PDB file of C-alpha atoms in Angstrom:
ATOM      1  CA  UNK A   1     -77.958  42.731-102.171  1.00 51.00           C
ATOM      2  CA  UNK A   2     -79.866  39.910-103.934  1.00 71.00           C
ATOM      3  CA  UNK A   3     -77.101  39.731-106.530  1.00 83.00           C
ATOM      4  CA  UNK A   4     -77.913  43.169-107.941  1.00 85.00           C
ATOM      5  CA  UNK A   5     -75.272  45.714-108.811  1.00 91.00           C
ATOM      6  CA  UNK A   6     -75.586  49.367-107.858  1.00 90.00           C
ATOM      7  CA  UNK A   7     -76.377  50.235-111.469  1.00 92.00           C
ATOM      8  CA  UNK A   8     -79.280  47.768-111.551  1.00 92.00           C
ATOM      9  CA  UNK A   9     -80.635  49.102-108.252  1.00 87.00           C
ATOM     10  CA  UNK A  10     -80.442  52.638-109.641  1.00 90.00           C
ATOM     11  CA  UNK A  11     -82.368  51.633-112.757  1.00 92.00           C
ATOM     12  CA  UNK A  12     -85.070  49.967-110.625  1.00 88.00           C
ATOM     13  CA  UNK A  13     -85.403  53.115-108.487  1.00 85.00           C
ATOM     14  CA  UNK A  14     -85.570  55.311-111.592  1.00 88.00           C
ATOM     15  CA  UNK A  15     -88.331  53.159-113.115  1.00 89.00           C
ATOM     16  CA  UNK A  16     -90.193  53.245-109.777  1.00 85.00           C
ATOM     17  CA  UNK A  17     -90.078  57.059-109.789  1.00 85.00           C
ATOM     18  CA  UNK A  18     -91.549  57.179-113.301  1.00 87.00           C
ATOM     19  CA  UNK A  19     -94.188  54.488-112.713  1.00 89.00           C
ATOM     20  CA  UNK A  20     -95.376  55.519-109.250  1.00 86.00           C
ATOM     21  CA  UNK A  21     -94.720  59.218-109.437  1.00 85.00           C
ATOM     22  CA  UNK A  22     -93.506  61.372-106.591  1.00 81.00           C
ATOM     23  CA  UNK A  23     -96.883  61.313-104.798  1.00 86.00           C
ATOM     24  CA  UNK A  24     -97.181  57.527-104.347  1.00 89.00           C
ATOM     25  CA  UNK A  25     -93.511  56.678-103.614  1.00 86.00           C
ATOM     26  CA  UNK A  26     -93.703  57.365 -99.828  1.00 88.00           C
ATOM     27  CA  UNK A  27     -96.772  55.120 -99.414  1.00 91.00           C
ATOM     28  CA  UNK A  28     -95.143  52.361-101.514  1.00 88.00           C
ATOM     29  CA  UNK A  29     -91.961  52.506 -99.428  1.00 87.00           C
ATOM     30  CA  UNK A  30     -93.991  52.421 -96.201  1.00 93.00           C
ATOM     31  CA  UNK A  31     -95.943  49.403 -97.463  1.00 93.00           C
ATOM     32  CA  UNK A  32     -92.748  47.598 -98.470  1.00 90.00           C
ATOM     33  CA  UNK A  33     -91.164  48.277 -95.061  1.00 94.00           C
ATOM     34  CA  UNK A  34     -94.291  47.002 -93.292  1.00 96.00           C
ATOM     35  CA  UNK A  35     -94.169  43.803 -95.378  1.00 95.00           C
ATOM     36  CA  UNK A  36     -90.476  43.321 -94.565  1.00 95.00           C
ATOM     37  CA  UNK A  37     -91.157  43.794 -90.834  1.00 97.00           C
ATOM     38  CA  UNK A  38     -93.988  41.229 -90.914  1.00 97.00           C
ATOM     39  CA  UNK A  39     -91.792  38.764 -92.796  1.00 96.00           C
ATOM     40  CA  UNK A  40     -88.965  39.183 -90.267  1.00 96.00           C
ATOM     41  CA  UNK A  41     -91.396  38.642 -87.376  1.00 96.00           C
ATOM     42  CA  UNK A  42     -92.750  35.513 -89.075  1.00 96.00           C
ATOM     43  CA  UNK A  43     -89.254  34.099 -89.611  1.00 95.00           C
ATOM     44  CA  UNK A  44     -88.210  34.928 -86.030  1.00 95.00           C
ATOM     45  CA  UNK A  45     -91.315  33.152 -84.685  1.00 95.00           C
ATOM     46  CA  UNK A  46     -90.669  30.076 -86.826  1.00 94.00           C
ATOM     47  CA  UNK A  47     -87.024  30.013 -85.700  1.00 91.00           C
ATOM     48  CA  UNK A  48     -88.026  30.275 -82.045  1.00 91.00           C
ATOM     49  CA  UNK A  49     -90.565  27.454 -82.447  1.00 91.00           C
ATOM     50  CA  UNK A  50     -88.019  25.230 -84.161  1.00 88.00           C
ATOM     51  CA  UNK A  51     -85.371  25.877 -81.507  1.00 85.00           C
ATOM     52  CA  UNK A  52     -87.958  25.276 -78.803  1.00 87.00           C
ATOM     53  CA  UNK A  53     -88.885  21.887 -80.261  1.00 89.00           C
ATOM     54  CA  UNK A  54     -85.429  20.676 -81.301  1.00 88.00           C
ATOM     55  CA  UNK A  55     -83.202  22.742 -79.002  1.00 85.00           C
ATOM     56  CA  UNK A  56     -82.362  19.980 -76.494  1.00 86.00           C
ATOM     57  CA  UNK A  57     -81.582  17.489 -79.263  1.00 89.00           C
ATOM     58  CA  UNK A  58     -79.340  19.978 -81.064  1.00 87.00           C
ATOM     59  CA  UNK A  59     -77.545  20.819 -77.824  1.00 87.00           C
ATOM     60  CA  UNK A  60     -76.973  17.099 -77.128  1.00 91.00           C
ATOM     61  CA  UNK A  61     -75.567  16.549 -80.645  1.00 89.00           C
ATOM     62  CA  UNK A  62     -73.221  19.526 -80.254  1.00 89.00           C
ATOM     63  CA  UNK A  63     -72.047  18.204 -76.873  1.00 91.00           C
ATOM     64  CA  UNK A  64     -71.363  14.734 -78.331  1.00 90.00           C
ATOM     65  CA  UNK A  65     -69.468  16.239 -81.266  1.00 87.00           C
ATOM     66  CA  UNK A  66     -67.320  18.297 -78.885  1.00 87.00           C
ATOM     67  CA  UNK A  67     -66.560  15.148 -76.852  1.00 86.00           C
ATOM     68  CA  UNK A  68     -65.516  13.235 -79.966  1.00 83.00           C
ATOM     69  CA  UNK A  69     -63.264  16.056 -81.085  1.00 78.00           C
ATOM     70  CA  UNK A  70     -61.696  16.258 -77.630  1.00 78.00           C
ATOM     71  CA  UNK A  71     -61.082  12.496 -77.579  1.00 76.00           C
ATOM     72  CA  UNK A  72     -59.504  12.523 -81.007  1.00 67.00           C
ATOM     73  CA  UNK A  73     -57.449  15.622 -80.260  1.00 63.00           C
ATOM     74  CA  UNK A  74     -58.330  17.156 -83.586  1.00 57.00           C
ATOM     75  CA  UNK A  75     -60.635  19.958 -84.568  1.00 58.00           C
ATOM     76  CA  UNK A  76     -61.881  18.244 -87.696  1.00 62.00           C
ATOM     77  CA  UNK A  77     -62.398  14.661 -88.779  1.00 61.00           C
ATOM     78  CA  UNK A  78     -59.930  14.914 -91.678  1.00 62.00           C
ATOM     79  CA  UNK A  79     -57.147  14.765 -89.114  1.00 62.00           C
ATOM     80  CA  UNK A  80     -58.071  11.129 -88.393  1.00 66.00           C
ATOM     81  CA  UNK A  81     -56.507   9.804 -91.615  1.00 70.00           C
ATOM     82  CA  UNK A  82     -54.595   6.583 -90.770  1.00 73.00           C
ATOM     83  CA  UNK A  83     -51.411   7.702 -92.525  1.00 75.00           C
ATOM     84  CA  UNK A  84     -51.299  10.907 -90.469  1.00 74.00           C
ATOM     85  CA  UNK A  85     -51.838   8.901 -87.284  1.00 71.00           C
ATOM     86  CA  UNK A  86     -49.048   6.409 -88.101  1.00 76.00           C
ATOM     87  CA  UNK A  87     -46.412   8.905 -89.291  1.00 76.00           C
ATOM     88  CA  UNK A  88     -45.211   9.759 -85.747  1.00 75.00           C
ATOM     89  CA  UNK A  89     -45.033   6.041 -84.888  1.00 73.00           C
ATOM     90  CA  UNK A  90     -43.031   5.240 -88.017  1.00 73.00           C
ATOM     91  CA  UNK A  91     -40.661   8.107 -87.307  1.00 73.00           C
ATOM     92  CA  UNK A  92     -39.974   6.764 -83.798  1.00 73.00           C
ATOM     93  CA  UNK A  93     -38.971   3.270 -85.009  1.00 71.00           C
ATOM     94  CA  UNK A  94     -35.190   3.071 -85.517  1.00 70.00           C
ATOM     95  CA  UNK A  95     -34.042   2.062 -88.970  1.00 64.00           C
ATOM     96  CA  UNK A  96     -31.255  -0.544 -89.078  1.00 62.00           C
ATOM     97  CA  UNK A  97     -28.806   0.075 -91.833  1.00 61.00           C
ATOM     98  CA  UNK A  98     -26.804  -3.111 -91.147  1.00 54.00           C
ATOM     99  CA  UNK A  99     -29.142  -5.930 -90.026  1.00 53.00           C
ATOM    100  CA  UNK A 100     -27.804  -8.452 -87.483  1.00 54.00           C
ATOM    101  CA  UNK A 101     -25.746 -11.191 -89.106  1.00 51.00           C
ATOM    102  CA  UNK A 102     -25.675  -9.523 -92.459  1.00 53.00           C
ATOM    103  CA  UNK A 103     -22.832  -9.264 -94.867  1.00 50.00           C
ATOM    104  CA  UNK A 104     -22.427  -6.843 -97.692  1.00 51.00           C
ATOM    105  CA  UNK A 105     -25.494  -8.220 -99.468  1.00 49.00           C
ATOM    106  CA  UNK A 106     -27.900  -7.372 -96.603  1.00 51.00           C
ATOM    107  CA  UNK A 107     -28.989 -10.972 -95.924  1.00 51.00           C
ATOM    108  CA  UNK A 108     -30.334 -11.456 -92.431  1.00 51.00           C
ATOM    109  CA  UNK A 109     -28.495 -14.765 -92.074  1.00 53.00           C
ATOM    110  CA  UNK A 110     -29.287 -16.275 -88.659  1.00 55.00           C
ATOM    111  CA  UNK A 111     -31.481 -13.414 -87.465  1.00 57.00           C
ATOM    112  CA  UNK A 112     -34.828 -14.527 -86.004  1.00 56.00           C
ATOM    113  CA  UNK A 113     -37.925 -14.318 -88.228  1.00 54.00           C
ATOM    114  CA  UNK A 114     -39.918 -11.108 -88.056  1.00 58.00           C
ATOM    115  CA  UNK A 115     -43.587 -11.273 -86.961  1.00 61.00           C
ATOM    116  CA  UNK A 116     -43.795 -15.061 -87.125  1.00 57.00           C
ATOM    117  CA  UNK A 117     -42.616 -15.286 -90.720  1.00 57.00           C
ATOM    118  CA  UNK A 118     -41.018 -18.631 -91.587  1.00 59.00           C
ATOM    119  CA  UNK A 119     -37.203 -18.648 -91.735  1.00 59.00           C
ATOM    120  CA  UNK A 120     -35.670 -18.472 -95.189  1.00 61.00           C
ATOM    121  CA  UNK A 121     -32.939 -20.687 -96.549  1.00 58.00           C
ATOM    122  CA  UNK A 122     -29.886 -18.805 -97.655  1.00 57.00           C
ATOM    123  CA  UNK A 123     -28.278 -20.300-100.712  1.00 54.00           C
ATOM    124  CA  UNK A 124     -24.918 -18.979-101.707  1.00 51.00           C
TER     125      UNK A 124
END
């Protein structure tokens, strides 16, 4: 409670007993409780006013966020990292251990160029 330990709360209560005395403690507690109730009512009213003014906008933002998460298929935006998205694609591509037309050295020889790259001249 407010970052106080039980020992500190006990010391505060002990000092209150000595300062206020047993006669004034009940009226002080009643006054403190009344102040807390008024503060809670004030905060609840401010929260209701804020939600009344910005409620539709907040609801629209939450709806849009839910749509984006549903489209992406993830529950958080960190899941949209490009490497994570491409890992399943890279795993599905077959890896050729012996390219077409290759010898022991792994030269592609007469294989067609990949992705429009110019053909290379093999010099042996």
